[in-house]
PDB file of C-alpha atoms and ligand atoms in Angstrom:
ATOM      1  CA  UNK W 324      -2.174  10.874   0.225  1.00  0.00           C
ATOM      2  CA  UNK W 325       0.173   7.935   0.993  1.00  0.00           C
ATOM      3  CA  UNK W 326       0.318   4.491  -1.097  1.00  0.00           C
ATOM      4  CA  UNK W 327       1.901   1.737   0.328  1.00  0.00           C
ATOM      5  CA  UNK W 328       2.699  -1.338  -2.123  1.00  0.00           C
ATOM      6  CA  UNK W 329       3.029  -4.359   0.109  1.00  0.00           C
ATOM      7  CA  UNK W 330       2.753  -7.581  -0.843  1.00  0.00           C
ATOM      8  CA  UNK W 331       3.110 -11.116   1.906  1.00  0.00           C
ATOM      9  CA  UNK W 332       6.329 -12.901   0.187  1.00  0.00           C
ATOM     10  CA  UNK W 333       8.929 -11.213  -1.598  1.00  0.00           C
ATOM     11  CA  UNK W 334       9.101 -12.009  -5.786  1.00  0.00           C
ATOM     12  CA  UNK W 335       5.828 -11.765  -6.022  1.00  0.00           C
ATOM     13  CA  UNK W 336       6.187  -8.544  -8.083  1.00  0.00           C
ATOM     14  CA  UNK W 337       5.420  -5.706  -5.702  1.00  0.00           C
ATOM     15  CA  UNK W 338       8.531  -3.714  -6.802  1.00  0.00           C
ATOM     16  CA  UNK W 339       7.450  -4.399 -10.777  1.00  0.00           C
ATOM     17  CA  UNK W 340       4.059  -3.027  -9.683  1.00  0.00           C
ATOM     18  CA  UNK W 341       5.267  -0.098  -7.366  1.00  0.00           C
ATOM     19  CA  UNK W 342       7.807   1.040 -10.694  1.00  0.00           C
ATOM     20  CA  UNK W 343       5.197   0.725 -12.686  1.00  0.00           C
ATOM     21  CA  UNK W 344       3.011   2.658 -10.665  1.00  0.00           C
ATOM     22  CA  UNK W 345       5.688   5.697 -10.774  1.00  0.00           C
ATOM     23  CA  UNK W 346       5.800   5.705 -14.318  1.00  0.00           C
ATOM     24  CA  UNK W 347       2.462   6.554 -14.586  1.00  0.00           C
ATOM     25  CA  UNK W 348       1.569   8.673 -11.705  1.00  0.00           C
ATOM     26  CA  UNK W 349      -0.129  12.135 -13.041  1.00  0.00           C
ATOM     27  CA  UNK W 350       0.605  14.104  -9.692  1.00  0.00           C
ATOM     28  CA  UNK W 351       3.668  14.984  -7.899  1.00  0.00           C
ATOM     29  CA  UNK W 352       5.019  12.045  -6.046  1.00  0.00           C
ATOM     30  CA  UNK W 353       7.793  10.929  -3.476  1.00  0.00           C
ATOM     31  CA  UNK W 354       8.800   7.654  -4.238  1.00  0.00           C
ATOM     32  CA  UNK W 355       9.969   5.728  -1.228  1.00  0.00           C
ATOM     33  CA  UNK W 356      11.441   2.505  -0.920  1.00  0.00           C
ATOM     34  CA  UNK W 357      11.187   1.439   2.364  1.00  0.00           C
ATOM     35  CA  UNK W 358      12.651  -2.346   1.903  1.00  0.00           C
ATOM     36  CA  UNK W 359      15.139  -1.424   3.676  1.00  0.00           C
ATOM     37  CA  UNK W 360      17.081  -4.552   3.910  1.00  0.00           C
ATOM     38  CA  UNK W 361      17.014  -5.537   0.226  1.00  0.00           C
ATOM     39  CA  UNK W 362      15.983  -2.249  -1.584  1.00  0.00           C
ATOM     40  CA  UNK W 363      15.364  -2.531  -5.732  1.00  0.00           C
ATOM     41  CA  UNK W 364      13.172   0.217  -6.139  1.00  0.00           C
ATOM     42  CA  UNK W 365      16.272   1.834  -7.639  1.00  0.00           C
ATOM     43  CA  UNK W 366      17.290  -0.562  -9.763  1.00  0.00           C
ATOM     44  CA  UNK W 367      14.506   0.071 -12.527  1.00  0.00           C
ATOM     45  CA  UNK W 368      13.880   4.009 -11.817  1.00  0.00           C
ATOM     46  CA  UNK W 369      17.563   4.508 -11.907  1.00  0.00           C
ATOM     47  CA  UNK W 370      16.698   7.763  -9.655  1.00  0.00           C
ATOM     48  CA  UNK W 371      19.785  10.403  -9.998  1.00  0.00           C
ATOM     49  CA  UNK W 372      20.562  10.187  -6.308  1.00  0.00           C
ATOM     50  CA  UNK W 373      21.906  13.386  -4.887  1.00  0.00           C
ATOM     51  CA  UNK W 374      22.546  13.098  -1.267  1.00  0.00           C
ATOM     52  CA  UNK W 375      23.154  10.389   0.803  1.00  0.00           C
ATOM     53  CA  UNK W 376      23.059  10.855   4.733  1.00  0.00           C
ATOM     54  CA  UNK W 377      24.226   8.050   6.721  1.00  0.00           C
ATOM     55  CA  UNK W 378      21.667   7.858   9.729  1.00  0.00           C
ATOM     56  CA  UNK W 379      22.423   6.335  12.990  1.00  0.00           C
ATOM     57  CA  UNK W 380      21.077   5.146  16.288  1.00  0.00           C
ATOM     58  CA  UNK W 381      21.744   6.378  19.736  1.00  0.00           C
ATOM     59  CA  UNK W 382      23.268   4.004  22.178  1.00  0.00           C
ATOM     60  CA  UNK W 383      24.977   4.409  25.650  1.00  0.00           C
ATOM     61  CA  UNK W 384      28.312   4.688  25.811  1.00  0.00           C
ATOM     62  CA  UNK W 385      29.713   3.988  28.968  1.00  0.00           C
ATOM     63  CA  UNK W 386      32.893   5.697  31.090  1.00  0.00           C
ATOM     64  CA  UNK W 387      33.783   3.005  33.524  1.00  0.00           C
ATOM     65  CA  UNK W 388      35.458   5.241  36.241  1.00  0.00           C
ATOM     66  CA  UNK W 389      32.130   6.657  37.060  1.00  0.00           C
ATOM     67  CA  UNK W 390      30.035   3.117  37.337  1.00  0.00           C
ATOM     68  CA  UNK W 391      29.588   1.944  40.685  1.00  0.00           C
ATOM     69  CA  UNK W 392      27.654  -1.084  38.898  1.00  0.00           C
ATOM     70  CA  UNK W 393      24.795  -0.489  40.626  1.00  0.00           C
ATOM     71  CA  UNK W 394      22.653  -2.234  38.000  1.00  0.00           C
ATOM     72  CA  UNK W 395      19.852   0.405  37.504  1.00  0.00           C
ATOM     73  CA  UNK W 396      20.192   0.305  33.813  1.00  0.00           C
ATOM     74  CA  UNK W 397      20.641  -3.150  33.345  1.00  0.00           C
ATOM     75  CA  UNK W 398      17.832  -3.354  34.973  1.00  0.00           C
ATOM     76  CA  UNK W 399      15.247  -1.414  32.951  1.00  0.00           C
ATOM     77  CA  UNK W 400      16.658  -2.637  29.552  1.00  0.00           C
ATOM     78  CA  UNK W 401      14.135  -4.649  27.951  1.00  0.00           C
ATOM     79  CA  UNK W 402      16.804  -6.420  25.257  1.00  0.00           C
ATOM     80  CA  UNK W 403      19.324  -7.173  27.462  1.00  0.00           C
ATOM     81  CA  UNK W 404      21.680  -4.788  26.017  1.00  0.00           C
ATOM     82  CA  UNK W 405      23.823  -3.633  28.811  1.00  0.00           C
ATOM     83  CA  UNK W 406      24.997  -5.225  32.098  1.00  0.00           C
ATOM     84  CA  UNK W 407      26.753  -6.063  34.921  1.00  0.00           C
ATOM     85  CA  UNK W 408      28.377  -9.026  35.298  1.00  0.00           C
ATOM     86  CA  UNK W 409      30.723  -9.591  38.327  1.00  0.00           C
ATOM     87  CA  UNK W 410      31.010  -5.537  38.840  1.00  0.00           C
ATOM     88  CA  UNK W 411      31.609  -5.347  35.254  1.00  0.00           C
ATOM     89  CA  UNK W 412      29.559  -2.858  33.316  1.00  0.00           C
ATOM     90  CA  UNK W 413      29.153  -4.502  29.811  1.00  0.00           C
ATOM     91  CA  UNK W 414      27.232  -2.948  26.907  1.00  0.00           C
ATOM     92  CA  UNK W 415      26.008  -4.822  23.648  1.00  0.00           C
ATOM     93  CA  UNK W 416      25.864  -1.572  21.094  1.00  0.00           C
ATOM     94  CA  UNK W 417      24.381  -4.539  18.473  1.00  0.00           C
ATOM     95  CA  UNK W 418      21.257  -5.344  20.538  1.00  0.00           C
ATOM     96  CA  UNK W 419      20.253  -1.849  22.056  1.00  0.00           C
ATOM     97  CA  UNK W 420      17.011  -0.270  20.393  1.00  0.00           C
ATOM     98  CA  UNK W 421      18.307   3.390  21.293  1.00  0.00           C
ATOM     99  CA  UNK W 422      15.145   3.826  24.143  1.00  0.00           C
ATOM    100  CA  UNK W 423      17.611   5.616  26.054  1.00  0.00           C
ATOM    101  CA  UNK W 424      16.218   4.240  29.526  1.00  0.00           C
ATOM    102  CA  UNK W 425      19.609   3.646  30.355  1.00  0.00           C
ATOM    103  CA  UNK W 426      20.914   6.953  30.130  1.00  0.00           C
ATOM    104  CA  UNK W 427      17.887   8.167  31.690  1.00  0.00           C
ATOM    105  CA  UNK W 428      18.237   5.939  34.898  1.00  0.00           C
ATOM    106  CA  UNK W 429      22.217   6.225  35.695  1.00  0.00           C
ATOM    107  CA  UNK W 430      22.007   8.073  38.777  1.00  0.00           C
ATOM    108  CA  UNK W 431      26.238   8.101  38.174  1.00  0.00           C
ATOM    109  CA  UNK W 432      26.132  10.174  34.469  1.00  0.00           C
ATOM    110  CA  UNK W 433      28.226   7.008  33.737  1.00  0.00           C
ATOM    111  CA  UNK W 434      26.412   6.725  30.271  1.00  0.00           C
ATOM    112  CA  UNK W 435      26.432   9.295  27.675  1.00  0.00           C
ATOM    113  CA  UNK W 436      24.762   8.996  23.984  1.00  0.00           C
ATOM    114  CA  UNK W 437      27.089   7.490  21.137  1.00  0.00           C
ATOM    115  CA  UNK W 438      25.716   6.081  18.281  1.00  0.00           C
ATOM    116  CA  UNK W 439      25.871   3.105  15.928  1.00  0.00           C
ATOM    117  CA  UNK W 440      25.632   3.587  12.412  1.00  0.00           C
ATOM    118  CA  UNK W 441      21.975   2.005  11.080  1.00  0.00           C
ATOM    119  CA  UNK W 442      22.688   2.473   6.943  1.00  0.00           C
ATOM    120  CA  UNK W 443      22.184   5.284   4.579  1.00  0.00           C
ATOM    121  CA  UNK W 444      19.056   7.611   3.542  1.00  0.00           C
ATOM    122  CA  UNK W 445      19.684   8.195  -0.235  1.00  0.00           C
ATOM    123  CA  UNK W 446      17.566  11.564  -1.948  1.00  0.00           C
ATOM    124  CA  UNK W 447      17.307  12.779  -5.635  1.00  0.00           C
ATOM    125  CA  UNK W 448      14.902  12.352  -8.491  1.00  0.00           C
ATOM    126  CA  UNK W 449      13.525   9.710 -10.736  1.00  0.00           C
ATOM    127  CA  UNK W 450      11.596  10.614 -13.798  1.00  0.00           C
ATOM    128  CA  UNK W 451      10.854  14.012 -12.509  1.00  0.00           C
ATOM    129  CA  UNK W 452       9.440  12.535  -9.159  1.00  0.00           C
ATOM    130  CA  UNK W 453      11.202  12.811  -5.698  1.00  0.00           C
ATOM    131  CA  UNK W 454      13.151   9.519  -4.448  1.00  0.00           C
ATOM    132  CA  UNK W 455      13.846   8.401  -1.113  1.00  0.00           C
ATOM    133  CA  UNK W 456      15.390   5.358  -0.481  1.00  0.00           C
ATOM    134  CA  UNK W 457      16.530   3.666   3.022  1.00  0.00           C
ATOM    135  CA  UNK W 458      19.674   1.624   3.079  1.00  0.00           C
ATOM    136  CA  UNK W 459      20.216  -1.162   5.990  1.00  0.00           C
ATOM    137  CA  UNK W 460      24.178  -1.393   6.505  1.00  0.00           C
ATOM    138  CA  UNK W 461      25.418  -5.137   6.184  1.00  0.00           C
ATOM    139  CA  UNK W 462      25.399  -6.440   9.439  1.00  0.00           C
ATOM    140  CA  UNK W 463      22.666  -4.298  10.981  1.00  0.00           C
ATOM    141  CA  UNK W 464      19.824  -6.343  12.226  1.00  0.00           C
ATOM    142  CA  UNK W 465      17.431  -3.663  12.702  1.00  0.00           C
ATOM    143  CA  UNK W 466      15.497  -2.255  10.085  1.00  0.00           C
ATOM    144  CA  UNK W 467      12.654  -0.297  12.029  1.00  0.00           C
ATOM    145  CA  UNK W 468      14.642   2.524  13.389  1.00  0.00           C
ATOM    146  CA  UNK W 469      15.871   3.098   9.815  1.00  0.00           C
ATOM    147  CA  UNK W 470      11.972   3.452   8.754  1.00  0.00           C
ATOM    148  CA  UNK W 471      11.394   5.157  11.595  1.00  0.00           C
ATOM    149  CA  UNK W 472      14.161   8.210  10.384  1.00  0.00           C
ATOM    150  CA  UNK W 473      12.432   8.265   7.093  1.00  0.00           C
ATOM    151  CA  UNK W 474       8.922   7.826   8.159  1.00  0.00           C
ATOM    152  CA  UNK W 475       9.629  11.007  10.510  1.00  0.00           C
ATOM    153  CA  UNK W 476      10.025  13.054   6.894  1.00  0.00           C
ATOM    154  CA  UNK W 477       6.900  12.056   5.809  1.00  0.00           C
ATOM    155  CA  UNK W 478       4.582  14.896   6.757  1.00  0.00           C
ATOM    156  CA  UNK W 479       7.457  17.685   4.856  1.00  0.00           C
ATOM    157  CA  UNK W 480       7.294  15.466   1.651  1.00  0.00           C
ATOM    158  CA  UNK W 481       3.982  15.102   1.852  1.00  0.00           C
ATOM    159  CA  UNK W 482       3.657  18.722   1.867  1.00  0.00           C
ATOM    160  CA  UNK W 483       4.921  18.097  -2.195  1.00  0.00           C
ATOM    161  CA  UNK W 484       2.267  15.442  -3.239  1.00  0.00           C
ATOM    162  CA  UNK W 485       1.514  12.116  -2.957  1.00  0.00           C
ATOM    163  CA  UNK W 486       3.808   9.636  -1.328  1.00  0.00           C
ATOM    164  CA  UNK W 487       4.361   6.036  -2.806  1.00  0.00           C
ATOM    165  CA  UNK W 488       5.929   3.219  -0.880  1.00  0.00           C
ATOM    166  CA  UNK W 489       7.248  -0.063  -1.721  1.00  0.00           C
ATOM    167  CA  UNK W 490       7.158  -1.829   1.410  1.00  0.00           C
ATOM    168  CA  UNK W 491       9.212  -4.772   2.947  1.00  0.00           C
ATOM    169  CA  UNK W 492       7.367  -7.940   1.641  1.00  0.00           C
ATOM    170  CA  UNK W 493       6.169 -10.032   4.518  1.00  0.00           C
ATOM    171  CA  UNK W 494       4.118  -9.952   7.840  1.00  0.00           C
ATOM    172  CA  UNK W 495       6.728  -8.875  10.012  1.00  0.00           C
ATOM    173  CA  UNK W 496       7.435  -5.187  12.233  1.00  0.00           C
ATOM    174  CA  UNK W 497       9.486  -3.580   9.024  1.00  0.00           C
ATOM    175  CA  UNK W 498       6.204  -4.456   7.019  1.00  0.00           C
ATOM    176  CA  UNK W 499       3.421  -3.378   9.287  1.00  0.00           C
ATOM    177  CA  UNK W 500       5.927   0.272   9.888  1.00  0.00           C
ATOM    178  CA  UNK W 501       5.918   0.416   6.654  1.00  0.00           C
ATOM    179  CA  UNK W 502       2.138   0.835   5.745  1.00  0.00           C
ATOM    180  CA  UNK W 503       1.315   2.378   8.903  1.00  0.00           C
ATOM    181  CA  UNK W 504       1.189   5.818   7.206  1.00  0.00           C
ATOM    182  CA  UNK W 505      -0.702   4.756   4.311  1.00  0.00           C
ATOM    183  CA  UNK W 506      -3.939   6.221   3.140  1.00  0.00           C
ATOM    184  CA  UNK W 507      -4.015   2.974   0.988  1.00  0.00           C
ATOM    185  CA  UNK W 508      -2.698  -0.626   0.672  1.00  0.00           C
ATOM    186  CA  UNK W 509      -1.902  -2.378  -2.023  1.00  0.00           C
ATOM    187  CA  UNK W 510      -1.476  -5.813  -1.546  1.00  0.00           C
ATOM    188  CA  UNK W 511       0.381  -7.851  -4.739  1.00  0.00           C
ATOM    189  CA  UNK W 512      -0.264 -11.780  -4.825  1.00  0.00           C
ATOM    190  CA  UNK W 513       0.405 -14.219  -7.362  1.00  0.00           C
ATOM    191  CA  UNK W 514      -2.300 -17.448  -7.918  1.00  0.00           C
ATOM    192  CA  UNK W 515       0.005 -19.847  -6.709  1.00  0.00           C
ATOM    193  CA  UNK W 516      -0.372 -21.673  -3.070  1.00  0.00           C
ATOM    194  CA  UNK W 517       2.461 -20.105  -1.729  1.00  0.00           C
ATOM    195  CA  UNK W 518       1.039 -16.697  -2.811  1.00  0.00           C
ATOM    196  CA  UNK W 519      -2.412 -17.268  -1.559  1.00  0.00           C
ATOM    197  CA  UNK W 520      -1.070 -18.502   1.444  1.00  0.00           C
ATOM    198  CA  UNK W 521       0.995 -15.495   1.899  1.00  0.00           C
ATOM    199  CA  UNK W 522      -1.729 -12.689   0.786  1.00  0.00           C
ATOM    200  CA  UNK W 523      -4.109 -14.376   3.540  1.00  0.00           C
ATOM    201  CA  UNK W 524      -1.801 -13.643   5.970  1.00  0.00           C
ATOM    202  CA  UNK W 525      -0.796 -10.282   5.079  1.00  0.00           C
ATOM    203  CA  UNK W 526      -4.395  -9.779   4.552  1.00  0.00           C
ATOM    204  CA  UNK W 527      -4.830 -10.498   8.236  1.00  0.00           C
ATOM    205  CA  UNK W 528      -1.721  -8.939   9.935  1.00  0.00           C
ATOM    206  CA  UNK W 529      -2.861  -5.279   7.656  1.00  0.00           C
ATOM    207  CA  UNK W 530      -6.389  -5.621   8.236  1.00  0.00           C
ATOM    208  CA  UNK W 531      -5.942  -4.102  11.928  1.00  0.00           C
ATOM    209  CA  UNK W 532      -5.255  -0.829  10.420  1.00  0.00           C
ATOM    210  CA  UNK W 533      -8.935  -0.464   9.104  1.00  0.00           C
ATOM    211  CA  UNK W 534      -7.513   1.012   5.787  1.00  0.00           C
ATOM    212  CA  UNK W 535      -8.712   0.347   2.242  1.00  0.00           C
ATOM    213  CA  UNK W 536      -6.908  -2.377   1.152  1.00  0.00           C
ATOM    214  CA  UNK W 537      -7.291  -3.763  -2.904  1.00  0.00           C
ATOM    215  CA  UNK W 538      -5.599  -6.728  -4.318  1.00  0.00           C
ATOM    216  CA  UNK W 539      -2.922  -6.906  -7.755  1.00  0.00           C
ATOM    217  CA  UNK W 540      -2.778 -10.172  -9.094  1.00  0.00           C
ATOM    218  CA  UNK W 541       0.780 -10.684 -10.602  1.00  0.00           C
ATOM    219  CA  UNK W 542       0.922 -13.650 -13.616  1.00  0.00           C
ATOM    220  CA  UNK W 543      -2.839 -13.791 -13.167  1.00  0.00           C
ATOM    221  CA  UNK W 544      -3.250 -16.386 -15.718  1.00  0.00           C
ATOM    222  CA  UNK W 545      -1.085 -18.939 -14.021  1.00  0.00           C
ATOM    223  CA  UNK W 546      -2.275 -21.135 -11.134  1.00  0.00           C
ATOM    224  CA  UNK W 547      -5.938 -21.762  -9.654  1.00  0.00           C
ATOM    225  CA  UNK W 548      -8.770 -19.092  -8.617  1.00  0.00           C
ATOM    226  CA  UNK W 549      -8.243 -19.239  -4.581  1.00  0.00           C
ATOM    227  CA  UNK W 550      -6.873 -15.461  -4.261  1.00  0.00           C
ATOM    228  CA  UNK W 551      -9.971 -14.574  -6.630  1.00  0.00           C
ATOM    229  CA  UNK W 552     -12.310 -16.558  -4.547  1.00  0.00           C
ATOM    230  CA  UNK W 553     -10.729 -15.371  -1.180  1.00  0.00           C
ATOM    231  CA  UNK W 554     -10.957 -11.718  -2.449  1.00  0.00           C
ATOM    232  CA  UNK W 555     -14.790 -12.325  -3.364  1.00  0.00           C
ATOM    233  CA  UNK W 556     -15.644 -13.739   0.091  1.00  0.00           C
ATOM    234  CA  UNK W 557     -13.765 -11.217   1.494  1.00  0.00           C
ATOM    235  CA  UNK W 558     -15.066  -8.267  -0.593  1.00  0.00           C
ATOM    236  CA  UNK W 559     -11.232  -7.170  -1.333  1.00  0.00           C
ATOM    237  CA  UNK W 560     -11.177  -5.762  -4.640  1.00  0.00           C
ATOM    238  CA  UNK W 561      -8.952  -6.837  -7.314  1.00  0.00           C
ATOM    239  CA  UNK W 562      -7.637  -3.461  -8.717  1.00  0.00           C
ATOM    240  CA  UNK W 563      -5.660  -4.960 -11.397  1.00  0.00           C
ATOM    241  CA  UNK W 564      -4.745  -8.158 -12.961  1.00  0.00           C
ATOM    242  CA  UNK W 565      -1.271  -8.170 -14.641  1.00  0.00           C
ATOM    243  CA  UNK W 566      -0.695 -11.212 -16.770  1.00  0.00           C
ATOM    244  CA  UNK W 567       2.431 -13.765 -17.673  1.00  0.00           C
ATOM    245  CA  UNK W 568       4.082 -13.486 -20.291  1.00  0.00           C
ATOM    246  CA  UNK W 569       7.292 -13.549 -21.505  1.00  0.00           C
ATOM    247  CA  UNK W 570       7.302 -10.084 -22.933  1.00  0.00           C
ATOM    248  CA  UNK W 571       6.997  -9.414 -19.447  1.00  0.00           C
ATOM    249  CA  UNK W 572       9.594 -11.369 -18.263  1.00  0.00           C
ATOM    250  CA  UNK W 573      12.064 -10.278 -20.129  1.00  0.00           C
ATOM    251  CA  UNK W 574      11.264  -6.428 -19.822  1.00  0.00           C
ATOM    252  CA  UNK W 575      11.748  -7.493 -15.960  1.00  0.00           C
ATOM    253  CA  UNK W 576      15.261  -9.465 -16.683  1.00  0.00           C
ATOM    254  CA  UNK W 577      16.714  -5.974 -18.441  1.00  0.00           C
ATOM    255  CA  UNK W 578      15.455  -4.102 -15.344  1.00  0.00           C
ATOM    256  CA  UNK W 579      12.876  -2.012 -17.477  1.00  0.00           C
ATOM    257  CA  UNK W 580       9.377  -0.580 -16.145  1.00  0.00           C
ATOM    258  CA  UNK W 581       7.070  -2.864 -17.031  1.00  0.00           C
ATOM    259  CA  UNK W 582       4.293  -0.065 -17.699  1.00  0.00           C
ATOM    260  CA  UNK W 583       6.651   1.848 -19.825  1.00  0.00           C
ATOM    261  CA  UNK W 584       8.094  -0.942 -21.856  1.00  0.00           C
ATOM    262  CA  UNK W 585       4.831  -2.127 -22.929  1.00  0.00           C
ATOM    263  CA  UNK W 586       2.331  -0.289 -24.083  1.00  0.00           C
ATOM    264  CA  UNK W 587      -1.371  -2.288 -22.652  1.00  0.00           C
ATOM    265  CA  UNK W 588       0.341  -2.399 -19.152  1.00  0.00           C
ATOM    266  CA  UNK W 589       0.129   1.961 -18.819  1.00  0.00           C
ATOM    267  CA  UNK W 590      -3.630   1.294 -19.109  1.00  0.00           C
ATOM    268  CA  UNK W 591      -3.783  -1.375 -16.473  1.00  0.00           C
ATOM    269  CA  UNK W 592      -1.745   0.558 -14.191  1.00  0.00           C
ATOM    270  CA  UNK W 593      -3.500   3.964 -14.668  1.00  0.00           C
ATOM    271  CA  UNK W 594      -6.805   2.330 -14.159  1.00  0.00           C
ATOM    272  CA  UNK W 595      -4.849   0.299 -10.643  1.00  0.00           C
ATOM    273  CA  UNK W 596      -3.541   4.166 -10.036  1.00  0.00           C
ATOM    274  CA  UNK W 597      -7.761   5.456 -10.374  1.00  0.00           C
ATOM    275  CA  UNK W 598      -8.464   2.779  -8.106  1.00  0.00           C
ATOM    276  CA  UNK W 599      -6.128   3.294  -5.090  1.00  0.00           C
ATOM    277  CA  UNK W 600      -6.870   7.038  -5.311  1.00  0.00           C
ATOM    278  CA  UNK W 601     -10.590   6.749  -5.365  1.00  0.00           C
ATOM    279  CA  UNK W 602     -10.433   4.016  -2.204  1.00  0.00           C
ATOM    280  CA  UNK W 603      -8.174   6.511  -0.437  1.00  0.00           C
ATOM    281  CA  UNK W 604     -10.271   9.534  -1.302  1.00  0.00           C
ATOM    282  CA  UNK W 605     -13.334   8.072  -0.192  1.00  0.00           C
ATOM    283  CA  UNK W 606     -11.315   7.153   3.049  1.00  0.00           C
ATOM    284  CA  UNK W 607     -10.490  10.298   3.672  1.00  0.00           C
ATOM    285  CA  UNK W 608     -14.296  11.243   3.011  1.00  0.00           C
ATOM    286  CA  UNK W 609     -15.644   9.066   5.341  1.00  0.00           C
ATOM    287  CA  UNK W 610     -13.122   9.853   8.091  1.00  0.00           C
TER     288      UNK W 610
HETATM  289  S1  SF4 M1288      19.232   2.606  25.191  1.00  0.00           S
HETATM  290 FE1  SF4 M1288      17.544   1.267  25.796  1.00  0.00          FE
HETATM  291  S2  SF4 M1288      17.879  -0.581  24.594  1.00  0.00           S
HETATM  292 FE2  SF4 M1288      19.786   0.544  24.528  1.00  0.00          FE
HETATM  293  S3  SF4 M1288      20.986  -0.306  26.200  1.00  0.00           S
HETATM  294 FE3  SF4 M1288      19.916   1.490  27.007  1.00  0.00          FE
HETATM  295  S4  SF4 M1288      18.029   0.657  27.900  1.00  0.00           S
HETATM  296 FE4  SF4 M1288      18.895  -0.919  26.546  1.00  0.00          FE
HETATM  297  S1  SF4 M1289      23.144   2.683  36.029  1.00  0.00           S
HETATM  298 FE1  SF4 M1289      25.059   3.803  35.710  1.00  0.00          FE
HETATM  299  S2  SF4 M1289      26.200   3.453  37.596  1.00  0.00           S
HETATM  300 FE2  SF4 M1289      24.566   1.964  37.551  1.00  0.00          FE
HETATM  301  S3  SF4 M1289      25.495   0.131  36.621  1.00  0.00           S
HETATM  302 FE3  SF4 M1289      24.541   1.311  34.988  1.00  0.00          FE
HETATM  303  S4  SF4 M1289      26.165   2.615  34.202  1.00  0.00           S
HETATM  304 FE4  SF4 M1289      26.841   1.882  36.170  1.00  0.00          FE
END
């Protein structure tokens, strides 16, 4: 089965709930972090990471003497990638999405594949668990071709258990690649405005997918009762309720697991871990 921990604004504490998560899964389990851009994941399983592949993109390179700037490819690329400008071939390596239409059109063999580096694929082990983590390089402004790499290894490590995600937070493409695999959705919220705000709208951009989808509500004892109230009329379950407090807090601050550092928080995750695996079972049931 595949988890995906999403949540519709970052700092709303889907990392502190996908950690905790780990710590307490009973099965074998890849953990992936898929927040590509700003991954944490790592920073409270302190995984042992063991390889790390730098992964790339395909983009045209072009050999000028054989261009007769005939303007097929600039033609059928969609981002405006590569041109010709006053018998000029140009190409923009930044903004190409590595379709390869391009290369496929060039009746000249004028382009040939090079690549641009995308970031890093880190492997090893946390807790006993498999750990994957995706790493956008500084500058790159794509994130879903990065997903896309790791996403491809999905059905091999799924082949060794479960597979957890942390997702990108937000309502955006990185987010919706990211629990487009998922059995299951867990979608963290906090009972402020912004939060609510934020859940309704990842509510709404996930709920597409048709998959089971429950609710975590982070500091559950601050702010008002809208998520609660939104969740009832929308028959979302809550599947936990993790409180404030400054125990909490300060577990968070020395980059501890929340479930492991204190001891009432294994129970509430276990029972959010029997939750997501009974909605995804019973998925997979009904399918
Ligand atoms: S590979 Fe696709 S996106 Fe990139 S320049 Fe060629 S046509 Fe454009
Ligand atoms: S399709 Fe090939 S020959 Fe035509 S402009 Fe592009 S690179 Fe040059």
């Amino acid at each position: 089965m595949i988890y995906a921990v999403a949540s519709g604004k970052g700092g709303t504490g889907k990392t502190t709930t996908c950690s905790s998560l780990a710590a307490v899964w009973d099965r074998p389990v890849t953990l992936v972090d898929l927040d590509v851009e700003e991954p944490n994941l790592h920073l409270f399983l302190k995984p042992d990471l063991s390889d790390i592949e730098k992964a790339y993109i395909e983009v045209p390179e072009a050999d000028e003497d054989k261009c007769t700037s005939c303007g097929l490819c600039r033609d059928i690329c969609q981002f405006k990638a590569i041109t010709v400008m006053a018998g000029t071939l140009l190409v923009f390596p930044e903004m190409c999405h590595g379709c390869g239409g391009c290369l496929a059109v060039c009746p000249e063999g004028a382009l040939s594949p090079g690549k641009r580096e995308l970031g890093e694929i880190c492997r090893g082990t946390a807790d006993g668990h498999a750990f994957v983590m995706g790493r956008l390089r500084v500058g790159e402004a794509m994130s879903p071709p990065l997903m896309r790499r790791i996403r491809k290894e999905f059905p091999e490590l799924g082949k060794g258990g479960d597979i957890l995600i942390d997702a990108p937070p937000g309502v955006s493409c990185p987010a919706i690649a990211a629990v487009t695999d998922a059995d299951c959705i867990v979608l963290v919220t906090e009972p402020t405005p912004f939060g609510f705000h934020d859940f309704k709208l990842a509510w709404e951009a996930f709920k597409p997918l048709n998959k089971p989808m429950g609710a975590v509500i982070n500091r559950a004892d601050l702010g008002d009762t809208a998520v609660l109230e939104f969740c009832k009329a929308n028959r979302i379950p809550v599947w936990a309720e993790i409180p404030y407090s400054r125990e909490i807090a300060e577990a968070y601050s020395r980059g501890e697991v929340v479930s492991k550092a204190i001891a009432p928080l294994k129970e509430t995750f276990a029972d959010l871990r029997g939750n997501m695996r009974a909605a995804a079972e019973k998925e997979v049931a009904n399918a």
